[in-house]
Structure formats: C-alpha cells, structure tokens
Coordinates of C-alpha atoms and ligand atoms in Angstrom, one line a residue:
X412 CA -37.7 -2.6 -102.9
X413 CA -34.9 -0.4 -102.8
X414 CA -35.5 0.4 -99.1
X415 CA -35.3 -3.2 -98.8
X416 CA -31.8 -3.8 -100.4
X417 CA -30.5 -1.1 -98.5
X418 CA -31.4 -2.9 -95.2
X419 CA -30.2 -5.9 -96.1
X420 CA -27.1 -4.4 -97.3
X421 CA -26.3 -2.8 -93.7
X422 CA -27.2 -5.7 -91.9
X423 CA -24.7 -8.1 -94.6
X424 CA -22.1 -5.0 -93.8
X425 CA -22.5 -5.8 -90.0
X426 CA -22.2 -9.5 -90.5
X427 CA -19.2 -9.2 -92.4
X428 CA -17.7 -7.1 -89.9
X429 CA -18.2 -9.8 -87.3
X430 CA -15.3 -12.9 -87.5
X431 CA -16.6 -16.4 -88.5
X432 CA -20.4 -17.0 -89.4
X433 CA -22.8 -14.9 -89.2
X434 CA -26.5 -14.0 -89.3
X435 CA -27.6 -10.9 -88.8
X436 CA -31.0 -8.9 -89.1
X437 CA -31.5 -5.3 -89.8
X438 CA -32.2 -2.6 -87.4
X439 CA -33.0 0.8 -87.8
X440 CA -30.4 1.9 -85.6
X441 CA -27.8 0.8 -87.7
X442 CA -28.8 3.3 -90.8
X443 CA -28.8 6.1 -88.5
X444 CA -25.0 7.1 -89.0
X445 CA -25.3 6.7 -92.7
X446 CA -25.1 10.3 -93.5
X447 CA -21.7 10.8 -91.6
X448 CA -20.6 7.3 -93.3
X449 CA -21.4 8.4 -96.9
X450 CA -19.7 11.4 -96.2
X451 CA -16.4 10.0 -95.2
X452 CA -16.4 7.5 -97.9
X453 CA -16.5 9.9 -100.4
X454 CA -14.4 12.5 -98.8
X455 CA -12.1 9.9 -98.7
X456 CA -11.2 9.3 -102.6
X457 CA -10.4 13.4 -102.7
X458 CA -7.8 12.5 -99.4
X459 CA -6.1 9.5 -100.9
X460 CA -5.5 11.7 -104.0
X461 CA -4.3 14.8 -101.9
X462 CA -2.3 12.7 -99.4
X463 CA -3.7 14.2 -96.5
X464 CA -2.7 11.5 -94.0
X465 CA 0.4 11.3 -92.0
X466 CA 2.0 8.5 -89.4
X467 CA 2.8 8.4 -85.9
X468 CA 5.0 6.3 -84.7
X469 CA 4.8 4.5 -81.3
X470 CA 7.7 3.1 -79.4
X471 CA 8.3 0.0 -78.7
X472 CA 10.5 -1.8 -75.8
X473 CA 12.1 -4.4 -74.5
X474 CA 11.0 -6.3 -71.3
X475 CA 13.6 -5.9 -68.4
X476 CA 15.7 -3.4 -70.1
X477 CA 12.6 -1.3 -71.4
X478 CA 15.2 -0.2 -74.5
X479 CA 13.5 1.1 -77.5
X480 CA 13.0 -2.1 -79.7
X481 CA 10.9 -0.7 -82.8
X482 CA 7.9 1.6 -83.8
X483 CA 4.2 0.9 -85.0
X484 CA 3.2 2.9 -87.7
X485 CA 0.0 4.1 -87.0
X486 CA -2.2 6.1 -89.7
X487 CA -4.1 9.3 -89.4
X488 CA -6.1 11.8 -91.5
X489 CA -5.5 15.6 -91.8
X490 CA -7.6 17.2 -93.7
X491 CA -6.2 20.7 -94.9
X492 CA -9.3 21.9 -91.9
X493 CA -10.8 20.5 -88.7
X494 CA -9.0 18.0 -86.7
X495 CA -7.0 14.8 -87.3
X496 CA -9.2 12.0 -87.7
X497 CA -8.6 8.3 -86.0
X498 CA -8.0 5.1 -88.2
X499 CA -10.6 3.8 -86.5
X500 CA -13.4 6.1 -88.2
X501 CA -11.6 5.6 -91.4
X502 CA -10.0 2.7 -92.1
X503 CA -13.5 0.7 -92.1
X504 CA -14.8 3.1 -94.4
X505 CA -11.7 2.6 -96.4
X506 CA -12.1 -1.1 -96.5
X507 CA -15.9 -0.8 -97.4
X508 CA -15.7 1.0 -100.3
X509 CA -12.2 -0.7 -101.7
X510 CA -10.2 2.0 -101.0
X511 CA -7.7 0.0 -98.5
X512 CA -5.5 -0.8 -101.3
X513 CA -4.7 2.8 -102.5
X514 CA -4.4 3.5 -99.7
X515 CA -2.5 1.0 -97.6
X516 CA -0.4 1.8 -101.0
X517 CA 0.3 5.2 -99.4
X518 CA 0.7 4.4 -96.0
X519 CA 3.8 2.1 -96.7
X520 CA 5.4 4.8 -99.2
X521 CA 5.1 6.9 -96.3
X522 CA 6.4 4.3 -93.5
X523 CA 9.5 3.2 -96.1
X524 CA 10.3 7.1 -96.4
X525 CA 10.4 7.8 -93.1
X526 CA 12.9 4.6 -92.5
X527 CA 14.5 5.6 -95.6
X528 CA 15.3 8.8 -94.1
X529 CA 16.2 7.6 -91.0
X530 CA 18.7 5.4 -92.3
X531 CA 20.2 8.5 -94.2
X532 CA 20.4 10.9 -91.0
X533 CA 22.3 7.9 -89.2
X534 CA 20.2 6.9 -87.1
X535 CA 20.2 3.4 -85.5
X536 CA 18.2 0.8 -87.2
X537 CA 15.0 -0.6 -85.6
X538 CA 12.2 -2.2 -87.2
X539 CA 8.9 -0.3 -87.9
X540 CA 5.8 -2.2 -87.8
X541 CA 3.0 -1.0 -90.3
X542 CA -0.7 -2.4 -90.1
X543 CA -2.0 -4.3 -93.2
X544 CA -5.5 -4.7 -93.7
X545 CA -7.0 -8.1 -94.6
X546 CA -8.3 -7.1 -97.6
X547 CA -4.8 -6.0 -99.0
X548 CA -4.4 -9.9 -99.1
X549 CA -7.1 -10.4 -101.7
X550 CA -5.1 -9.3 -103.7
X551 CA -2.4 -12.2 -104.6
X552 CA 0.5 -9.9 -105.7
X553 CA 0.1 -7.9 -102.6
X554 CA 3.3 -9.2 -100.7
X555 CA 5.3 -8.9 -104.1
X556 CA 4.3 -5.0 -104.4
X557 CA 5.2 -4.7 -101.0
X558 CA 8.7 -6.3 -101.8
X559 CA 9.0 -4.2 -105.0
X560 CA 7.9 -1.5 -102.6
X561 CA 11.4 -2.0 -100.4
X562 CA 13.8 -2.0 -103.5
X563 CA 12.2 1.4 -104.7
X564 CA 13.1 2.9 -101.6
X565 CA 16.5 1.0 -100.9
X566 CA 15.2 -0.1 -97.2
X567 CA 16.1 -3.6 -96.3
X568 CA 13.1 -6.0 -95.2
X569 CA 14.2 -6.6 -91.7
X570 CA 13.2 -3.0 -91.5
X571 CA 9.9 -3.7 -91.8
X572 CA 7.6 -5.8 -89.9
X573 CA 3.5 -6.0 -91.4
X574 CA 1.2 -6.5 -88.4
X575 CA -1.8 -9.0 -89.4
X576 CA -5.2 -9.8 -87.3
X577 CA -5.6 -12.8 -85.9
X578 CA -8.9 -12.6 -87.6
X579 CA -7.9 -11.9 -90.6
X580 CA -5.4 -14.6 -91.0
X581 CA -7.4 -16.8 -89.7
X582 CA -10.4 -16.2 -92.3
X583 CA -8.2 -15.9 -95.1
X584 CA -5.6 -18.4 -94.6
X585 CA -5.3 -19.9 -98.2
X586 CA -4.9 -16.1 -99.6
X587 CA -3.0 -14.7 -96.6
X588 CA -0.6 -18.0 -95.9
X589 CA 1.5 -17.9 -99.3
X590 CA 2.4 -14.0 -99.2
X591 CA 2.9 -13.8 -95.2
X592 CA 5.2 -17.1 -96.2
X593 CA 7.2 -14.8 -99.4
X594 CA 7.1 -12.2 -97.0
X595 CA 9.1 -13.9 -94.5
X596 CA 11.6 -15.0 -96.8
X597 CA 12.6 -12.4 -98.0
X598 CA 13.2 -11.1 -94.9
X599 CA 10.5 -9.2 -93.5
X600 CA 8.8 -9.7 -89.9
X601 CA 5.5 -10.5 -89.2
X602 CA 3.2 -10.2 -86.3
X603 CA 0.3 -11.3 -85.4
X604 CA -1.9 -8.6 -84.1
X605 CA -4.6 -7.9 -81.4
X606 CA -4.2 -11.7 -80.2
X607 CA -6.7 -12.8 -77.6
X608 CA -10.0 -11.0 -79.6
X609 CA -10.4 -13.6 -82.8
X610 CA -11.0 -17.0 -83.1
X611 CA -7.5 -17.8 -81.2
X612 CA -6.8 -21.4 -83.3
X613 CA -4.4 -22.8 -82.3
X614 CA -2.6 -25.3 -85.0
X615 CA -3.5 -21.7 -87.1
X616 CA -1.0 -20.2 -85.0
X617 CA 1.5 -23.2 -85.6
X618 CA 1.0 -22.8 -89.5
X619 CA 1.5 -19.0 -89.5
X620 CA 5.1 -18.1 -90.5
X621 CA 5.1 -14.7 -87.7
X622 CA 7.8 -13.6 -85.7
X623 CA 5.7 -12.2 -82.7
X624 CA 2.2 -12.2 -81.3
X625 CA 0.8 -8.8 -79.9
X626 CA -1.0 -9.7 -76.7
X627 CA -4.4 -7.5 -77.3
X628 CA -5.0 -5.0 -74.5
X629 CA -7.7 -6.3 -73.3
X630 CA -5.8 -9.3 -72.2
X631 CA -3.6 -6.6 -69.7
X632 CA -6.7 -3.9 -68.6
X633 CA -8.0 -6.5 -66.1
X634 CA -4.7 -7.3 -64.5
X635 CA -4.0 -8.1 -61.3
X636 CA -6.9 -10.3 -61.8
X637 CA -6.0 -13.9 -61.5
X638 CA -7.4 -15.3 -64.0
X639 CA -6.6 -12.3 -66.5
X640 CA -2.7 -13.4 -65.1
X641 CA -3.3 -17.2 -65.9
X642 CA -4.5 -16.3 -69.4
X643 CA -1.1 -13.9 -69.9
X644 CA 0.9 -16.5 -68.4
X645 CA -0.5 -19.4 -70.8
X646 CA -0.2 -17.0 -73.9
X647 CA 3.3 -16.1 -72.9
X648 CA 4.6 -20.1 -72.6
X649 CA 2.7 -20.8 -75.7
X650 CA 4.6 -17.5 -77.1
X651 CA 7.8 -19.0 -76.3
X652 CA 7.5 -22.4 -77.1
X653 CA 7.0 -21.5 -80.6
X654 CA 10.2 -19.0 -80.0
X655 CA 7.7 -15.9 -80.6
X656 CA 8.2 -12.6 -79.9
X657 CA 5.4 -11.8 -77.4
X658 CA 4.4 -7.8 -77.4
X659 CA 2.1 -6.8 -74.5
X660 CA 0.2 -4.0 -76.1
X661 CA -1.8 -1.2 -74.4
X662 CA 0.3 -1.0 -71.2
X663 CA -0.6 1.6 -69.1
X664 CA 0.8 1.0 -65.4
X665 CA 3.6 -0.1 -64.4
X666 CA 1.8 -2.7 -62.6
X667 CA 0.7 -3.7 -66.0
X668 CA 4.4 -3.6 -67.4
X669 CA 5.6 -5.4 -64.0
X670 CA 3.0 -8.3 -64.7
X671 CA 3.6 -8.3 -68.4
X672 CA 7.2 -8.7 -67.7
X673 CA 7.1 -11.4 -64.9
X674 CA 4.8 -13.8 -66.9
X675 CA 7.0 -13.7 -69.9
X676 CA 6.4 -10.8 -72.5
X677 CA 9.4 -9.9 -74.4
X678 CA 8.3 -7.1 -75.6
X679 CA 6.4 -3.5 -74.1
X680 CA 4.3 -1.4 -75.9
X681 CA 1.3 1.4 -74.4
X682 CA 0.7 5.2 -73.3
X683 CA 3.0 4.2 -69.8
X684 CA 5.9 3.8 -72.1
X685 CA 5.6 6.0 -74.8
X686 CA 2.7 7.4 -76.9
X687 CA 2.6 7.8 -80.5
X688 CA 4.8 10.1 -81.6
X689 CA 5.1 12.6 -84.8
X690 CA 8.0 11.8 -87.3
X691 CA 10.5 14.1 -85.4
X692 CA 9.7 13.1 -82.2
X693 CA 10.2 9.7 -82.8
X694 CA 13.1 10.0 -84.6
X695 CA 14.6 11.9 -81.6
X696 CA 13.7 9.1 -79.4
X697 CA 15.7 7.0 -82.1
X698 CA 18.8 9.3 -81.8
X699 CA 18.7 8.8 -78.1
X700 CA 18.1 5.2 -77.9
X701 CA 21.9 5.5 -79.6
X702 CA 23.4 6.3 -75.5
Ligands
LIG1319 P1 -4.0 -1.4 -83.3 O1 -3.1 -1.9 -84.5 O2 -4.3 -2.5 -82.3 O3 -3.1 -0.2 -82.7 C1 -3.1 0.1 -81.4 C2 -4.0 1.2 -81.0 O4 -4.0 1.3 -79.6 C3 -3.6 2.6 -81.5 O5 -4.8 3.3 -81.7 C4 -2.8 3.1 -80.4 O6 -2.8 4.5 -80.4 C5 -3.6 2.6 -79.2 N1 -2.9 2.5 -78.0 C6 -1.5 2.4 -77.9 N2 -1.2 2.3 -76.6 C7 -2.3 2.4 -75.9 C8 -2.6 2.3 -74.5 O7 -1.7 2.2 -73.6 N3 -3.9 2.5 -74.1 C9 -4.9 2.6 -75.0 N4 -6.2 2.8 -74.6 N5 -4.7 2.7 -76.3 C10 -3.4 2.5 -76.8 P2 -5.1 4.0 -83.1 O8 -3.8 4.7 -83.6 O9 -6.3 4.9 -83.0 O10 -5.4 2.8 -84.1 C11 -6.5 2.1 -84.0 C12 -6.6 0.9 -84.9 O11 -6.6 1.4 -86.3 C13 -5.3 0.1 -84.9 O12 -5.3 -0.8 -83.9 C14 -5.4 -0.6 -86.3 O13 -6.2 -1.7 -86.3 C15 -6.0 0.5 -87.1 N6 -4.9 1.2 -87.9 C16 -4.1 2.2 -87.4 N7 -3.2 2.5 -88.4 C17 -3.4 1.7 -89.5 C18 -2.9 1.6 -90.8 O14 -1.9 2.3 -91.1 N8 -3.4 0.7 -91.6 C19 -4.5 -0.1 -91.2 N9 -5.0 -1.0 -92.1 N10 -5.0 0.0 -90.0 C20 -4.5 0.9 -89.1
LIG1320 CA1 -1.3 -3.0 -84.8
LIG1321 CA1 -3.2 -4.4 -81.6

C-alpha cells in the first residue's frame, strides 16, 4: 500500500507540474531520481538557514540603441563545497516541499540589497527584475510583504519589476490578479514571463495589469524561419497595442537581435548581449552605462 501511494504521489507531482488538466499514470522511470531529489530537498532547509545562495544579474537592453535598460535577478546555490547549483535543479524542489516562500523571502532581501547599495555607490538607477514563483501567490499577503519588503530597505518600487509565468497567472488568476494589481500601484513593474510556452489566453493577457511580456526563447531559436518570424511579428503588434514592453529573451545572434528588433521588440535580453553577471560585474556595467 505504501508503495502504492508513493506512485501515485509521483505521478500527481508530474501532473501538477504540467499547465492546465491533467491525467497522468505512473512510471517507474520517474522514481528513479528520487534519491538525488530527496537529497536536495532536505539539503535545502540547512541552505535557506545558512544563506548559501547568491544572484546574478543579467543585462538587459534596449532595441536600436542596445543601452543597458535593467537586470534579471537570477538565483543560484553555493554550497560552502562542490559547485554552484542551477535554479532549475532547485527551485522545483523548493516549490515541492514549501520551501519557495522562505526562500523567495531571501532572494528579494538579497535583490533589494544589492539595489540598495547600488543607489548608495551612485550609480544610475535601472530596474532589476526578480523571478516570483507561483506559489509565493498563495499566499494573499505576499504582494504586501513584498511592499513592506521595499520600505525596509528604503528602495523605491520602480526599482523593482517581479517577473510572473504566463502559466502561473493564468492558473491562479483569482489569487495572483489582486496582488499583481497592489503591486502595480504602488509602483512596481510587472512582466509576464516565458510568453509563448503556457496556455497564451488572450483576454488573460488583457486583464493582467504587466508592463512587459518576455517573448520565451523558444519563440527566437528558430528564427529566420518564417513562420517562427510571423509568430514574433504577431506577438510584437499584440505587445504594442496593449503599450507593452516586449523583451526578446534568449538572444544569441545578432541575426536573432536584428530580427527581434525589425518585428518590434523593445527590449533585448540573451548570452549575445550580455551573460549573467556576478554583483560586481554588473554593477561595473551599471557604472559604465553612466557614458
Ligand atoms: P527564466 O526566468 O526564463 O530565466 C532565463 C534563463 O535563461 C536563465 O537561466 C538564463 O541564464 C538563461 N539565459 C539567458 N540568456 C540566454 C541565452 O541567450 N541562451 C540560453 N540558452 N539561455 C539563456 P537560469 O539562470 O538557469 O534560470 C532558469 C530558470 O530558473 C529561470 O528561467 C527561472 O524560471 C528560474 N529562476 C531563476 N532564478 C529564480 C529566482 O530567483 N526565483 C524563482 N522563483 N525562479 C528562478
Ligand atoms: Ca525570468
Ligand atoms: Ca523567461
């Protein structure tokens, strides 16, 4: 019986994972990583505690000019041996065991810091985008911590933009809608991340209160194709008819960035223009955006 639940329970862990309804049966194959799994999950309480993670930052620019516009916070894991680990070995694990909020808790202290301390060295302002799980929205004060959050550390909201799945919003809408909406108020940006991979609604998209849309890269990877450039071109008017931002991510030719630019992206952002960068790179790149 127990070997039972424990199917069942990988297979409901798989289904959840996927966006809209699912059904899904078990397979061995899917219990074989367990080990590693239960390993990171617990290894992970200790790291939360010890605040072994650590952001880079990746640049951000503007179409045409290609002027640096903004960084994404993105998160890894450093434990005190072995290498860094991705976010996207982690961050599931996080989110399984209901670890996201403490830390997603961490990870904006650490973003609001490092803009914090920016601002003090005088260096110009740009926004810094920082990833928000979906499941930091079940929790209803979420958007009022994170406002709480920007007082503590004296950083205005336009400072900070929260990056939300298009999935996520989309599943979530009656928890997510009212604290993307406070959110906005007071000041802070939103974006609407990976779009092109979730259920792409489109009166969603109308409802949402974002500022930009981040054009997945798989949208870009099969450029020059022409129907990969009709689908660019169609997301970059609808983009712009709801006066959107529109960030092409995961540019990594300047074909890529030519294309993205011609159809109508405001916005660049991949390993062509700029990787993600340790705290004191990126704040150099920030000194010499000032030119
Ligand atoms: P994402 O939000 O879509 O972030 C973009 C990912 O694409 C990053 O991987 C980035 O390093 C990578 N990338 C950027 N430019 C290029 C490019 O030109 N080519 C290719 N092939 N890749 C590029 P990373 O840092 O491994 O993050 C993976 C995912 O993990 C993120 O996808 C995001 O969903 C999640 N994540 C990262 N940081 C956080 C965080 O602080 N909180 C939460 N909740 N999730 C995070
Ligand atoms: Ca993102
Ligand atoms: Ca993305």
């Amino acid at each position: 019986a127990a070997g039972l639940l424990r199917a069942s329970d990988s297979a409901l862990h798989r289904a959840k994972a996927q966006p809209g309804q699912a059904c899904v049966f078990f397979d061995p194959a899917m219990q074989q990583h367990s080990p590693a799994r239960l390993q990171t999950e617990q290894a992970l309480g200790r790291a939360i505690r010890q605040h072994e993670f650590l952001l880079q930052y990746q640049p951000k620019f503007s179409a045409g000019t290609r002027r640096l516009a903004g960084f994404e916070a993105l998160v890894r894991w450093q434990p005190p041996e072995g290498p860094r680990i991705s976010p996207a070995d982690f961050i599931p694990a996080a989110e399984r065991t209901g670890q996201i909020r403490a830390l997603g808790r961490l990870i904006l202290t650490i973003a609001l810091e490092q803009i914090a301390r920016w601002r003090r060295d005088g260096l110009p302002e740009v926004s810094v985008a920082v990833n928000a799980s979906p499941l930091q929205f079940e929790d209803p004060g979420f958007a009022s911590e994170v406002l709480a959050m920007l007082q503590q550390h004296g950083v205005a909201a336009e400072a900070l933009e929260i990056e939300i799945t298009e999935t996520a919003a989309v599943n979530r809408m009656t928890l997510v809608l009212p604290q993307l909406a406070q959110l906005r108020q007071a000041g802070v940006r939103i974006a609407l991340d990976d779009f092109g991979t979730g259920q792409s609604s489109l009166t969603m998209l109308r409802r949402l209160p974002i500022h930009s849309m981040k054009l997945d890269r798989s949208m870009l990877a099969p450029l020059p194709d022409p129907d990969a450039l009709a689908i660019l071109r169609a997301s970059c008017v609808l983009g712009q008819s709801l006066r959107l931002d529109v960030v092409a991510e995961g540019v990594e030719t300047e074909a890529q960035a030519r294309a993205a630019e011609a159809q109508g992206c405001t916005h660049l952002q991949g390993y062509h223009l700029g990787r993600p960068l340790d705290a004191q790179a990126a704040g150099a790149l920030l000194a010499a955006s000032a030119d």
